CSV table of C-alpha atoms in Angstrom, one decimal:
chain,number,residue,atom,x,y,z
A,1,UNK,CA,-0.1,0.1,-0.2
A,2,UNK,CA,1.7,4.1,-1.1
A,3,UNK,CA,2.7,5.9,2.3
A,4,UNK,CA,-1.0,8.3,1.2
A,5,UNK,CA,-3.2,5.2,1.9
A,6,UNK,CA,-1.5,4.5,5.1
A,7,UNK,CA,-1.9,8.0,6.2
A,8,UNK,CA,-5.6,8.8,5.5
A,9,UNK,CA,-5.9,5.2,7.1
A,10,UNK,CA,-4.2,6.1,9.9
A,11,UNK,CA,-6.5,9.3,9.7
A,12,UNK,CA,-9.4,7.8,9.4
A,13,UNK,CA,-8.6,5.4,12.0
A,14,UNK,CA,-7.3,8.0,15.3
A,15,UNK,CA,-10.8,9.5,14.3
A,16,UNK,CA,-12.7,6.7,14.6
A,17,UNK,CA,-11.0,6.3,18.8
A,18,UNK,CA,-11.8,9.6,18.2
A,19,UNK,CA,-15.3,8.7,18.2
A,20,UNK,CA,-16.1,5.5,20.6
A,21,UNK,CA,-14.4,7.2,23.1
A,22,UNK,CA,-17.1,10.1,23.3
A,23,UNK,CA,-19.5,7.3,22.5
A,24,UNK,CA,-18.1,5.8,25.3
A,25,UNK,CA,-17.9,9.6,28.1
A,26,UNK,CA,-21.5,9.7,26.7
A,27,UNK,CA,-22.5,6.0,28.0
A,28,UNK,CA,-20.3,6.2,31.6
A,29,UNK,CA,-23.1,9.6,31.9
A,30,UNK,CA,-25.7,8.2,32.1
A,31,UNK,CA,-23.9,5.2,33.8
A,32,UNK,CA,-23.6,7.3,36.6
A,33,UNK,CA,-26.0,9.3,36.9
A,34,UNK,CA,-24.3,11.9,38.1
A,35,UNK,CA,-23.5,15.2,37.2
A,36,UNK,CA,-20.4,15.2,39.1
A,37,UNK,CA,-19.6,12.5,37.3
A,38,UNK,CA,-20.3,13.6,34.2
A,39,UNK,CA,-18.4,16.7,34.8
A,40,UNK,CA,-15.0,14.3,35.0
A,41,UNK,CA,-16.2,12.9,31.9
A,42,UNK,CA,-16.7,15.7,30.0
A,43,UNK,CA,-13.3,17.0,30.9
A,44,UNK,CA,-11.5,14.6,30.7
A,45,UNK,CA,-13.2,13.9,26.7
A,46,UNK,CA,-12.7,18.2,26.5
A,47,UNK,CA,-8.8,17.3,27.2
A,48,UNK,CA,-8.9,13.8,24.3
A,49,UNK,CA,-10.2,16.0,21.3
A,50,UNK,CA,-7.3,19.0,21.0
A,51,UNK,CA,-4.8,16.7,20.9
A,52,UNK,CA,-7.3,13.5,18.5
A,53,UNK,CA,-7.4,17.5,16.4
A,54,UNK,CA,-3.7,18.3,16.0
A,55,UNK,CA,-2.9,13.9,15.4
A,56,UNK,CA,-4.6,14.2,12.8
A,57,UNK,CA,-3.6,17.1,11.2
A,58,UNK,CA,-0.5,16.0,11.9
A,59,UNK,CA,-0.3,13.8,9.9
A,60,UNK,CA,-2.5,15.5,6.7
A,61,UNK,CA,0.5,17.8,7.4
A,62,UNK,CA,3.0,15.0,6.7
A,63,UNK,CA,0.8,13.9,3.6
A,64,UNK,CA,1.0,16.5,2.0
A,65,UNK,CA,4.9,17.7,2.8
A,66,UNK,CA,7.4,18.3,-0.4
A,67,UNK,CA,3.2,18.6,-2.7
A,68,UNK,CA,3.5,22.2,-1.7
A,69,UNK,CA,5.0,25.5,-2.0
A,70,UNK,CA,6.1,26.0,1.0
A,71,UNK,CA,3.6,29.4,1.7
A,72,UNK,CA,0.7,26.9,2.2
A,73,UNK,CA,2.4,25.3,4.4
A,74,UNK,CA,2.9,28.5,6.5
A,75,UNK,CA,-0.2,28.7,6.5
A,76,UNK,CA,-1.6,25.1,6.9
A,77,UNK,CA,0.4,25.9,10.3
A,78,UNK,CA,-1.4,29.3,10.7
A,79,UNK,CA,-4.7,28.1,10.1
A,80,UNK,CA,-3.9,25.1,12.6
A,81,UNK,CA,-2.3,27.2,14.9
A,82,UNK,CA,-5.1,29.6,14.8
A,83,UNK,CA,-7.5,26.7,15.2
A,84,UNK,CA,-6.2,25.7,18.8
A,85,UNK,CA,-6.2,29.5,19.6
A,86,UNK,CA,-9.5,30.0,19.0
A,87,UNK,CA,-11.1,27.1,20.7
A,88,UNK,CA,-9.0,27.8,24.5
A,89,UNK,CA,-11.5,29.0,27.2
């Protein structure tokens, strides 16, 4: 399998993992039936989200390196940084 295909599979599997974690968190909230526990679970999920975003972005970025102009690489990095900055509380 070519490198691009492996990167796409890795990106998709990372997103599937993230979705599974979100669903597990939701089911745990329903199982515990307590606001304090649900709040803790939500906080953990809130920390995982940006990590997943960075991992998937890094994989995609690695696949694009060498194929796009340096100016576009810079713009991609700025875009990722702006997304992270705007999502901070």
